[in-house]
Short mmCIF file of C-alpha atoms in Angstrom, two decimals:
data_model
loop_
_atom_site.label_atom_id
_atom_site.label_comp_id
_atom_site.label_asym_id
_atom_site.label_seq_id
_atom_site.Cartn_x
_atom_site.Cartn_y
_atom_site.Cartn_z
CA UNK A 108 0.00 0.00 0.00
CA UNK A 109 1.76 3.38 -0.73
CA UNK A 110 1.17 6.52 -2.32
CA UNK A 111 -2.44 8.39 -1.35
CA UNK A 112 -3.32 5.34 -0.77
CA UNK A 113 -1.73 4.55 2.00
CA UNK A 114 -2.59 8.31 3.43
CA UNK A 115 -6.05 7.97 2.65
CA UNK A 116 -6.17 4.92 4.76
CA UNK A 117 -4.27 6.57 7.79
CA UNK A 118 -7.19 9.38 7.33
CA UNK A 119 -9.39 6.97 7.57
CA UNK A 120 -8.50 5.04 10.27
CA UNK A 121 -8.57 8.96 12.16
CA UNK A 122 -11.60 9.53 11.30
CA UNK A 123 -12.74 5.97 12.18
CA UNK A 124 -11.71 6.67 15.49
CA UNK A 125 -13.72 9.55 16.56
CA UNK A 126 -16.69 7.84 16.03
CA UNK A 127 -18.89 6.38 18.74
CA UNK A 128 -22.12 -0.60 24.29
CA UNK A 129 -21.22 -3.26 27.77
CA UNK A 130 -22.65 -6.80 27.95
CA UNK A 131 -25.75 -8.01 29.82
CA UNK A 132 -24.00 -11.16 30.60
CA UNK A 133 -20.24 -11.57 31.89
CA UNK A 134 -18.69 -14.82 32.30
CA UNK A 135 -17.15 -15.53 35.76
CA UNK A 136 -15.03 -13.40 37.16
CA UNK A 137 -10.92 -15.72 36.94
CA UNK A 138 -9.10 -14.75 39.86
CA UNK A 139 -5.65 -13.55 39.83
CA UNK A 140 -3.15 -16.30 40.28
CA UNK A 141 0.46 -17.01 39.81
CA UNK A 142 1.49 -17.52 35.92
CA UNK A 143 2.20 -21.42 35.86
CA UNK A 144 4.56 -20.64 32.93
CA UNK A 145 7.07 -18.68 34.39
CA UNK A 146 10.34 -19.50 34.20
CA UNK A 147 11.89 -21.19 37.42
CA UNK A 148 14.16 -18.08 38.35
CA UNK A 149 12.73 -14.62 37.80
CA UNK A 150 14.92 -12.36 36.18
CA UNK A 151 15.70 -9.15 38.08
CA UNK A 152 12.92 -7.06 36.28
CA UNK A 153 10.67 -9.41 36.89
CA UNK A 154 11.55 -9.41 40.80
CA UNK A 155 11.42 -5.72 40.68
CA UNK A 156 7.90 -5.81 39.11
CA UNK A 157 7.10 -8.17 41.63
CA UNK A 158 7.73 -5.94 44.59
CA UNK A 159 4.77 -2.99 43.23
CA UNK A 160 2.23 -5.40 41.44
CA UNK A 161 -0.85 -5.60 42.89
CA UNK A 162 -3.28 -8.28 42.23
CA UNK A 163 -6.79 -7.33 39.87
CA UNK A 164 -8.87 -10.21 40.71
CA UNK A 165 -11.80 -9.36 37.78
CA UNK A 166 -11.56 -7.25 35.15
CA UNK A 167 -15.90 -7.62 35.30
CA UNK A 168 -18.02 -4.89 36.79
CA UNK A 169 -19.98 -5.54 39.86
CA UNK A 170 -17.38 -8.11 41.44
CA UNK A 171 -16.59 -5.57 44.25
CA UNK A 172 -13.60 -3.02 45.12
CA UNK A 173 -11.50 -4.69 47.77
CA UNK A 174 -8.24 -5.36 44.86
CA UNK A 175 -9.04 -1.83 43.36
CA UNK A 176 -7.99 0.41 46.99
CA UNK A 177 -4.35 0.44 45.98
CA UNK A 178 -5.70 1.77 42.74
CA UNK A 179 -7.14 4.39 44.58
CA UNK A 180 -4.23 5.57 45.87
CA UNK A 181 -2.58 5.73 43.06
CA UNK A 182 -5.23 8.02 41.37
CA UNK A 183 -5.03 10.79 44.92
CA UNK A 184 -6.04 13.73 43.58
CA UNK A 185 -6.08 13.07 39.68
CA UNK A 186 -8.30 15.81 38.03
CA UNK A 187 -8.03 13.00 34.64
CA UNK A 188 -7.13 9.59 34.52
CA UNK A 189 -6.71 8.60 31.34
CA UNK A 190 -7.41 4.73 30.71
CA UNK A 191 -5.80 2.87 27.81
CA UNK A 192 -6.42 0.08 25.77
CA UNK A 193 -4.15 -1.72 24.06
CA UNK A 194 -7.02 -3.09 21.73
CA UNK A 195 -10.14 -1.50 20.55
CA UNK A 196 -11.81 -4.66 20.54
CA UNK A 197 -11.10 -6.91 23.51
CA UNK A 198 -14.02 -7.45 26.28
CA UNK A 199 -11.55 -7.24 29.51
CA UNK A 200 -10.32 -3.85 28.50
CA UNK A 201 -14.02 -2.46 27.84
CA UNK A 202 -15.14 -3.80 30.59
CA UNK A 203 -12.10 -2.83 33.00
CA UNK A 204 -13.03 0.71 32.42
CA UNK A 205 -16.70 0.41 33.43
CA UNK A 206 -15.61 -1.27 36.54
CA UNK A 207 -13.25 1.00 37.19
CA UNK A 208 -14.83 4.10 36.58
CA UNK A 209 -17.73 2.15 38.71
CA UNK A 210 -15.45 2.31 41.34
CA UNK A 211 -14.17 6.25 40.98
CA UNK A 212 -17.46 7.83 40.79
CA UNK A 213 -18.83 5.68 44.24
CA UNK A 214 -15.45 6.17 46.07
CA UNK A 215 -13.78 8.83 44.42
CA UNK A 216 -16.01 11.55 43.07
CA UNK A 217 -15.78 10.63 39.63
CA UNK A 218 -18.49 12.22 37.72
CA UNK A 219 -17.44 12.18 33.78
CA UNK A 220 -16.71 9.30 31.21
CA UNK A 221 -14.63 10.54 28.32
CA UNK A 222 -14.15 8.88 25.07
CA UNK A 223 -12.13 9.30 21.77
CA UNK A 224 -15.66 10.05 20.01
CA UNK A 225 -16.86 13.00 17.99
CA UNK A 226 -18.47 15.92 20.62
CA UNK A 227 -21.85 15.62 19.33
CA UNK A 228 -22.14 12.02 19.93
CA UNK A 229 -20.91 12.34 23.27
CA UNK A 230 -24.03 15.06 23.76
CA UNK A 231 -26.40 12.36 22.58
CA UNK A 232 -25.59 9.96 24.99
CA UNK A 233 -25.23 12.21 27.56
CA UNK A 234 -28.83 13.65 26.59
CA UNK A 235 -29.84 10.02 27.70
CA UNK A 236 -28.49 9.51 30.50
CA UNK A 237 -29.90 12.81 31.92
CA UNK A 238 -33.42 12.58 30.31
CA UNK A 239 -33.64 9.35 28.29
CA UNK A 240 -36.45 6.59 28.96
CA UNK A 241 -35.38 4.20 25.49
CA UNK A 242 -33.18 1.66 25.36
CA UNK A 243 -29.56 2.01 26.22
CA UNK A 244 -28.83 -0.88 23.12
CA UNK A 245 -30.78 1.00 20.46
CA UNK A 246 -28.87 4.56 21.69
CA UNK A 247 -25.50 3.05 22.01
CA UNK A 248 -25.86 1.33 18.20
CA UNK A 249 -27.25 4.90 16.64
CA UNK A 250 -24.72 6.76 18.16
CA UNK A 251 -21.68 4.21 17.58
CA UNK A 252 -22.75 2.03 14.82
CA UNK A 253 -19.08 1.04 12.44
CA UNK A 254 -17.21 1.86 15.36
CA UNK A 255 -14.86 -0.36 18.11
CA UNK A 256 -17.33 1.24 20.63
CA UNK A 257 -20.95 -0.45 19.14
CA UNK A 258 -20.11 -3.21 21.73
CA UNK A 259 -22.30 -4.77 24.03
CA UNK A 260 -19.37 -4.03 26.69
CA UNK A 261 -20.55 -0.12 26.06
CA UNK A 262 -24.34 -1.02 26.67
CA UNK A 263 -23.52 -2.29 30.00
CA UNK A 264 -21.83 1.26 30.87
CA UNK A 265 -24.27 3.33 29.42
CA UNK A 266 -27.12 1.58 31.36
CA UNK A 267 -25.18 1.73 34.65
CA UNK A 268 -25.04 5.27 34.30
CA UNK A 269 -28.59 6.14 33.41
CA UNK A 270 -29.13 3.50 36.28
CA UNK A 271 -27.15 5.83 38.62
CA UNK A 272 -28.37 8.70 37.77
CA UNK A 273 -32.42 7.58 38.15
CA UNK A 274 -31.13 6.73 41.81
CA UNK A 275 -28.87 9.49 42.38
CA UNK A 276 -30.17 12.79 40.62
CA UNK A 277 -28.26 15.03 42.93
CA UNK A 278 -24.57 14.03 41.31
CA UNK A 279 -25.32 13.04 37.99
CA UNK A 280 -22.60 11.18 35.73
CA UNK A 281 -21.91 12.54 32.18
CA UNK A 282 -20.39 11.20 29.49
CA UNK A 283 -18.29 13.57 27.40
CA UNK A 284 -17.07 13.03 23.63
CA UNK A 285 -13.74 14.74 23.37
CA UNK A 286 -13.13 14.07 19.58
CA UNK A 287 -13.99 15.91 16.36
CA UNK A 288 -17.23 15.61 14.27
CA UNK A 289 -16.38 12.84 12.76
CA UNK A 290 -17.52 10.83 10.66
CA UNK A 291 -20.18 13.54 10.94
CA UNK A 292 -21.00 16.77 12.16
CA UNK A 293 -24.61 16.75 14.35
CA UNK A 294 -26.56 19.44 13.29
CA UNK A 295 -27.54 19.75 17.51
CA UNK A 296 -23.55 21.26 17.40
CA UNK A 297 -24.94 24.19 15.11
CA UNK A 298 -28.35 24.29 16.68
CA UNK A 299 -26.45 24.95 19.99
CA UNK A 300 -24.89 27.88 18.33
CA UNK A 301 -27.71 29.31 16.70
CA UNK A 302 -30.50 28.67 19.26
CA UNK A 303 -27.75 30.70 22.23
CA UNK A 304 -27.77 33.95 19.87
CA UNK A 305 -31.50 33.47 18.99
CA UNK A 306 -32.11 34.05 22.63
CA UNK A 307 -29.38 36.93 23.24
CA UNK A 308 -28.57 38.30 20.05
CA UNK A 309 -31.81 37.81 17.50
CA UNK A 310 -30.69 40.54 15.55
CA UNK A 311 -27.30 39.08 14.75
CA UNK A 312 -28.98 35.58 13.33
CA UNK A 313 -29.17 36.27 10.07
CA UNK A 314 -25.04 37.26 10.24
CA UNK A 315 -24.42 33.85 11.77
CA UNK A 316 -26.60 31.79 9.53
CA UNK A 317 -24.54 33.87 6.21
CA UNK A 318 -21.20 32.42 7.98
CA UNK A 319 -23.10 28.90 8.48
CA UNK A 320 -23.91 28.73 4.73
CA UNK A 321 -22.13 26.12 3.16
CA UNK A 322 -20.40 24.10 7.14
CA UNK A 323 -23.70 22.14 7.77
CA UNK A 324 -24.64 19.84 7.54
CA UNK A 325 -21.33 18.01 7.57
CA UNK A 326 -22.56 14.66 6.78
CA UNK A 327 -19.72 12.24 5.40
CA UNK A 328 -16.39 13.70 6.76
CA UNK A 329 -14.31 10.46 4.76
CA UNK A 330 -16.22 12.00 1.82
CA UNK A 331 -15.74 15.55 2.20
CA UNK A 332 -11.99 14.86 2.32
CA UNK A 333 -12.61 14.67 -1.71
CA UNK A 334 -13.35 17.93 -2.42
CA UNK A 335 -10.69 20.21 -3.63
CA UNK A 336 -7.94 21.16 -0.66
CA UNK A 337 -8.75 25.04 -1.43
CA UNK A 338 -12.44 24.54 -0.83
CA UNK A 339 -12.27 23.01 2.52
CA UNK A 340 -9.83 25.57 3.03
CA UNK A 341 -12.15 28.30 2.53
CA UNK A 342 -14.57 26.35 4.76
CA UNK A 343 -12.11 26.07 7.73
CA UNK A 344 -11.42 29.72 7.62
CA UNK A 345 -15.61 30.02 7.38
CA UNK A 346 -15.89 28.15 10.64
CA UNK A 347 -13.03 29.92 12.25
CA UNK A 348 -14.68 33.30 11.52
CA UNK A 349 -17.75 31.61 13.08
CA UNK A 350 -15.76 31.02 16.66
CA UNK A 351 -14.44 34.77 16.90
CA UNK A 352 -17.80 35.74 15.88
CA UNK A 353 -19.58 34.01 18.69
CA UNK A 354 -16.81 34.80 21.06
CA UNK A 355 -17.54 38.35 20.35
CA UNK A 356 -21.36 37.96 21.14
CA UNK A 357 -20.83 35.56 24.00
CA UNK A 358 -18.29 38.11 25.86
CA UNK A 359 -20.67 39.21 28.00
CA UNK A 360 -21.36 35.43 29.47
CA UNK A 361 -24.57 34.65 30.71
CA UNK A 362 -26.75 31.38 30.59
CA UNK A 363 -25.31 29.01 27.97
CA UNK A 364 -22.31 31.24 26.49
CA UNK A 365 -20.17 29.00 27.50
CA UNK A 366 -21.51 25.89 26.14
CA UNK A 367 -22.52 28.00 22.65
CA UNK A 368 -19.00 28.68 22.35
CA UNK A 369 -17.87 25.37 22.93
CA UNK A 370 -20.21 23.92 19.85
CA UNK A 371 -18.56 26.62 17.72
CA UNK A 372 -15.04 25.52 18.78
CA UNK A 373 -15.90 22.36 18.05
CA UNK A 374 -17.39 23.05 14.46
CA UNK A 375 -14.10 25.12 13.68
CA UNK A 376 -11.77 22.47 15.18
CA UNK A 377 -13.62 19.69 12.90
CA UNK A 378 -13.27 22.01 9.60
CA UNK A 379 -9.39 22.73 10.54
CA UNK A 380 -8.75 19.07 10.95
CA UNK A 381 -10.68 18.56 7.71
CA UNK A 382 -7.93 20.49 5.71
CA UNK A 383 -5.40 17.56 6.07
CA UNK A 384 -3.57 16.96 2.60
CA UNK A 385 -4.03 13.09 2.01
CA UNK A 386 -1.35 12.74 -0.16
CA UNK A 387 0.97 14.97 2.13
CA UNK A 388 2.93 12.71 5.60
CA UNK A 389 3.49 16.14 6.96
CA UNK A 390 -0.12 17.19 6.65
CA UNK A 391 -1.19 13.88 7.80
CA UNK A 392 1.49 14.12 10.78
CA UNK A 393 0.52 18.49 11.67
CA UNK A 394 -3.53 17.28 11.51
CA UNK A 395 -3.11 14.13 13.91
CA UNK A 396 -1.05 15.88 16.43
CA UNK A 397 -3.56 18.51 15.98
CA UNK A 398 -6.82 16.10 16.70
CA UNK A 399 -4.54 15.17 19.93
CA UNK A 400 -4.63 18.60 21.17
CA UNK A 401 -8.24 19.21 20.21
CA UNK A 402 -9.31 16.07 22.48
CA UNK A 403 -6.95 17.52 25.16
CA UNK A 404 -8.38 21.20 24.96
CA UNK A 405 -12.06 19.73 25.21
CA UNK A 406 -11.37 17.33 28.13
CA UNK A 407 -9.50 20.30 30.17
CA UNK A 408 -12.02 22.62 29.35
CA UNK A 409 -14.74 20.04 30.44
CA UNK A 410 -13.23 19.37 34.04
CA UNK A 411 -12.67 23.31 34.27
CA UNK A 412 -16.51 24.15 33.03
CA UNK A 413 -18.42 21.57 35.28
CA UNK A 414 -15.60 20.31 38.25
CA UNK A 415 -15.49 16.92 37.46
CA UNK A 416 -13.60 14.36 37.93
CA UNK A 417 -12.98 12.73 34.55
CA UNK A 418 -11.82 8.71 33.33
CA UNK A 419 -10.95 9.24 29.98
CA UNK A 420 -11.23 5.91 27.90
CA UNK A 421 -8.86 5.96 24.68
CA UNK A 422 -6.70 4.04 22.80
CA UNK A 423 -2.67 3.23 24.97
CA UNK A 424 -1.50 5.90 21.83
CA UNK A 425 -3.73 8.91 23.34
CA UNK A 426 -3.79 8.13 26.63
CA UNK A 427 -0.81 7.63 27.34
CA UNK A 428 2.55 10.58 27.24
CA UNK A 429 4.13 8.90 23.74
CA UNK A 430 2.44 6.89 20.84
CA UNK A 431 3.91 3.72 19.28
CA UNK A 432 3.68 5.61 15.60
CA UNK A 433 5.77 8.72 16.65
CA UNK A 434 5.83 9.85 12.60
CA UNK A 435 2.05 9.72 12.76
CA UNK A 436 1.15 10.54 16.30
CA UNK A 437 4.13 13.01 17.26
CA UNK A 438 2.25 14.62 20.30
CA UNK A 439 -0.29 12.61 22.68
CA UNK A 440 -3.53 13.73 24.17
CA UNK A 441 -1.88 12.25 27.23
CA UNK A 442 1.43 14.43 27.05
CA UNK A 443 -1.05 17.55 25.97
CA UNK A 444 -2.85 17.12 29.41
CA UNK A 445 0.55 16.12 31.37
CA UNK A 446 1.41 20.03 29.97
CA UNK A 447 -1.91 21.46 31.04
CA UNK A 448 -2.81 19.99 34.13
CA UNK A 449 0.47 18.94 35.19
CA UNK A 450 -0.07 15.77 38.52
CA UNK A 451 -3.43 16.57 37.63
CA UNK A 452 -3.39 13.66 34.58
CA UNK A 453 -2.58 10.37 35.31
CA UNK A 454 -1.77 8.11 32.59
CA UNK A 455 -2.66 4.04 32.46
CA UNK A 456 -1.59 2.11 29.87
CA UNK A 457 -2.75 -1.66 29.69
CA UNK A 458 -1.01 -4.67 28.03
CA UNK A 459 -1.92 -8.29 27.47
CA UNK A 460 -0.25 -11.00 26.84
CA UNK A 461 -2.29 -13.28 24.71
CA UNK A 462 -5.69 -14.07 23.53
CA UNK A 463 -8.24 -12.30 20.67
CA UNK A 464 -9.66 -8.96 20.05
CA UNK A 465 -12.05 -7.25 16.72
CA UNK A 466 -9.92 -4.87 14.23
CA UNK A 467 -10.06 -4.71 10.61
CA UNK A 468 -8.34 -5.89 7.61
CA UNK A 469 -9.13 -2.88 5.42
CA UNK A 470 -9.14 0.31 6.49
CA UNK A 471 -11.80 1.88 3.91
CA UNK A 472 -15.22 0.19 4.87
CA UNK A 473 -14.76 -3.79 5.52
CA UNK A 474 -16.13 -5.54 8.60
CA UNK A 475 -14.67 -6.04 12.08
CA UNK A 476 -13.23 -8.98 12.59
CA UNK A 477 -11.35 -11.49 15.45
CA UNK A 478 -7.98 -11.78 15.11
CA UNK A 479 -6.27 -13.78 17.77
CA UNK A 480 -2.42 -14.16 18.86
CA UNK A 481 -0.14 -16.38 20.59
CA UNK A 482 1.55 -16.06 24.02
CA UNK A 483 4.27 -13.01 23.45
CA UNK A 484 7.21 -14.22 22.61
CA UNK A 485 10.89 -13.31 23.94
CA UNK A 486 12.03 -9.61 23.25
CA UNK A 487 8.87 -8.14 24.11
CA UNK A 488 7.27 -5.86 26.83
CA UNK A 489 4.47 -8.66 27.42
CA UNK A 490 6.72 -11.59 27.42
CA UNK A 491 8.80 -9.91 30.48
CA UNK A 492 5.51 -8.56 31.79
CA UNK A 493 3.93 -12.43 32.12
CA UNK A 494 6.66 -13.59 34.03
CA UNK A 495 5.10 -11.58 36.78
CA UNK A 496 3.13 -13.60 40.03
CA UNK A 497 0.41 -12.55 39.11
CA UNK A 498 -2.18 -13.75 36.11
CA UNK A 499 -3.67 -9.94 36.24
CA UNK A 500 -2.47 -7.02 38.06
CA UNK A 501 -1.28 -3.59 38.22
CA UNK A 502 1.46 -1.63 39.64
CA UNK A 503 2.35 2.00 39.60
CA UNK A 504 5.47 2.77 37.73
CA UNK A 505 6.41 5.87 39.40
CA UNK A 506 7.49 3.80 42.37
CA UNK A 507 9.40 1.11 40.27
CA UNK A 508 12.75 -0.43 41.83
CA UNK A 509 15.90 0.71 40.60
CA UNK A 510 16.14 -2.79 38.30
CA UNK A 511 12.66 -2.20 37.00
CA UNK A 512 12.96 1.05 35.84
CA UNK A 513 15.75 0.51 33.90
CA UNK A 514 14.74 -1.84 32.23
CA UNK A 515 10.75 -0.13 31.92
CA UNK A 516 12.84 2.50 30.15
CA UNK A 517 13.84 0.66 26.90
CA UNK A 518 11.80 0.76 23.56
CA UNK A 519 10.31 -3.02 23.10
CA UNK A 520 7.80 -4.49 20.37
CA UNK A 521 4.55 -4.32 22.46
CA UNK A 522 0.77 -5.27 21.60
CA UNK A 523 -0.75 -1.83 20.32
CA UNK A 524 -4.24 -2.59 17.97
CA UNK A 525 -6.04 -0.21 16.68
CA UNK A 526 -8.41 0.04 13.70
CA UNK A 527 -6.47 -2.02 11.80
CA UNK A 528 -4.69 -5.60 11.60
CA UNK A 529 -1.91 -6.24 11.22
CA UNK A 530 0.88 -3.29 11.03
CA UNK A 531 3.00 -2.68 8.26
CA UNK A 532 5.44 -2.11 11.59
CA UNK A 533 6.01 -3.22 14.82
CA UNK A 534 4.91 -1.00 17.19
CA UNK A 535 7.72 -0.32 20.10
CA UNK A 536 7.29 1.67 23.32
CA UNK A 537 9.33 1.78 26.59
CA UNK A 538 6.47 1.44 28.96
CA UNK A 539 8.09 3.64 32.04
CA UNK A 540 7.98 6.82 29.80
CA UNK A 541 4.60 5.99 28.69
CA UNK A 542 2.30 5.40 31.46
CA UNK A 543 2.34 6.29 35.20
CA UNK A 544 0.56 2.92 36.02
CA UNK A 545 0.06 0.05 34.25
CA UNK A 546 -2.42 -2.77 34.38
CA UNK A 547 -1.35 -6.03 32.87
CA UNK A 548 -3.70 -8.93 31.70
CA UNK A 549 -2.41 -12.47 30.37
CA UNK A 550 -5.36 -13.01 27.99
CA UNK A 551 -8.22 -10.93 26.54
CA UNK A 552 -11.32 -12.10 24.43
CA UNK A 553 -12.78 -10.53 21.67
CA UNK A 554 -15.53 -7.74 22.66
CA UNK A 555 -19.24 -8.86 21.97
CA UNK A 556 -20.99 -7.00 18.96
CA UNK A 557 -24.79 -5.73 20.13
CA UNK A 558 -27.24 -8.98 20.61
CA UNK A 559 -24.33 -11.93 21.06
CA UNK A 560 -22.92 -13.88 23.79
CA UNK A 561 -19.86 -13.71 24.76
CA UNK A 562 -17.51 -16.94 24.45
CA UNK A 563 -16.90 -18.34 28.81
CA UNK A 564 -13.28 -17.30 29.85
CA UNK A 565 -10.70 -19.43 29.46
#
């Protein structure tokens, strides 16, 4: 694959991304137990690791907290805690992050779950789990449908939290979409705009609709990236005229100005991104570290505009401080939010060791599939990582022994699955200058699509 090609696909799998379910039935929890195949005498990283692992005993929700209080700790005062996956389509890693984020909004004052999809549909599915009375399957499958995320793993969260919030309506959870409008801009992003200045500025409509002409409905993003580069350059500098406008006529605050010019940041972000050069690695490189920052900028300015406490869910190459594609991904979300909140972000990465998770083979359209791999072999993060006592567990890195560090601290081929499989190259990370904690599993399953059953654990 090379040429625009190979861009277009890279594009694709962006955009793929930031679009938008957790199952009804779990198998039984498997309970953290020594690694039978580990070799006789630890090496010393794999002492060291032993000395700050803790044992996870389930990565299921609603199979208690006692194994998560170190976890706890670890978080303190975390403003963010990103959560990463190093699939987007294995059941334990879904489902890790609903029991964990279970676990921070009852004991820690979480109150927000972020995730790497477009703005608007994170307003839709927040919009139900404020006011909604449907189905959490048929909301979850509208808002996610083609994407890692239209999972029966997400229905499970999404129904928890309207759950939650029927019996707790005093501290509501949200859940926040930090990405672009992709593959699709919601016209409720415009409507937001336009309905604010109906109400303060009625006059000025007909100036705001004139600069609207043209930016929505943004229905087929992948499409739109066919037009001409000068046209959707126009159009970006269109919707950036459109922010300063309503930054003007929000000045003066008041009800909703805030969240009016949040919508039009969000419509100007999506038509800046939207200006990538397929054909260009450089413009391909600029827009990706730029869709980092946007996803960074709207999860800071989400924890400043409501307080919360925020898990965001993303892929191990957002969430954590580097990605394993530096030429593509040169600047994290993770290492955006390590500048702007500082101790306030905490990063998790998560590795596994074995087992079978949903990508795709094509990047453009095609069906998600399983894909399943053997135990890691020598040379790798996850073949070191194994040798650990524990089948499942976590450990924070920040307080890593001497021996451990050093050797957390070299570049190693490591499991990193995204959108599609396999990888022209090996990914490689060095884990300690990644992630603040880490949370290892030995074997993952693929995640359920709406309406199955999942396979029993092994």
């Amino acid at each position: 694959m090379t040429g625009d090609r190979k861009h277009l696909v890279a594009v694709a799998l962006a955009l793929a991304a930031t679009l938008t379910s957790a199952a009804a039935a779990y198998a039984a929890p498997v309970a953290s137990a020594p690694v039978s195949s580990a070799p006789a005498v630890a090496s010393a990283p794999v002492r060291a690791l032993d000395r700050i692992a803790h044992p996870l005993r389930s990565t299921e929700p609603g199979t208690g907290t006692a194994d998560l209080q170190a976890l706890g700790v670890m978080v303190g005062d975390a403003k963010v805690v990103g959560v990463g996956e190093a699939t987007h389509g294995s059941h334990e890693f879904f489902a890790l992050k609903d029991r964990l984020f279970r676990y921070l909004v009852e004991q820690r004052g979480f109150t927000t779950f972020a995730l790497e999809i477009s703005w608007s549909a994170g307003l839709r599915i927040d919009d139900y789990l404020q006011h909604g009375d449907s189905d959490a399957r048929r909301v979850v499958h509208e808002v996610m449908a083609g994407s890692p995320w239209d999972r029966e793993e997400f229905v499970t969260l999404v129904q928890w939290m309207r759950d939650r919030n029927r019996q707790h309506p005093e501290r509501p959870v949200h859940f926040l979409g930090d990405d672009i409008g992709a593959p699709s801009l919601d016209e409720r992003v415009f409507d937001n705009v336009t309905d604010y200045v109906s109400r303060t500025r009625p006059e000025s409509l007909p100036r705001l609709n004139e600069l609207l002409t043209g930016l929505r409905p943004l229905d087929d993003a992948i499409a739109y990236l066919g037009r001409p580069l000068a046209e959707r350059q126009q159009n970006a500098a269109r919707a950036q005229q459109v922010l300063e406008w309503v930054q003007r006529e929000s000045s003066g605050g008041g009800k909703g100005a805030e969240f009016a010019l949040q919508n039009a940041r969000n419509i100007a972000q999506t038509y800046t991104f939207l200006t990538l050069d397929p054909g260009d690695q450089k413009s391909l490189t600029a827009m990706e570290r730029y869709r980092d920052q946007v996803m960074a900028e709207t999860t800071a300015w989400w924890q400043r505009h409501t307080g919360s406490r925020i898990l965001l869910s993303a892929h191990n190459d957002h969430a954590g401080y580097a990605a394993s594609d530096p030429t593509t991904y040169p600047k994290t979300q993770g290492a955006f939010l390590r500048d702007t909140l500082g101790a306030d972000y905490l990063a998790v990465g998560t590795t596994f060791d074995q087992g079978s998770f949903l990508s795709k083979d094509e990047a453009l359209g095609g069906a998600w599939k399983k894909f399943t791999v053997d135990a890691a072999g020598p040379g790798t993060n996850e073949y070191t990582l194994d040798q650990v006592r524990y089948r499942d567990y976590y450990a924070d890195l920040r307080k890593s022994p001497a021996a451990a560090r050093s050797w957390l601290a070299v570049p190693r081929p490591t499991h990193s699955i995204g959108t599609q499989y396999p990888n022209d190259k090996t990914p490689e990370i060095a884990i300690g200058r990644t992630y603040d904690v880490l949370i290892h599993l030995h074997t993952v399953q693929a995640a359920s699509a709406l309406g199955s059953q999942r396979e029993p654990s092994a």
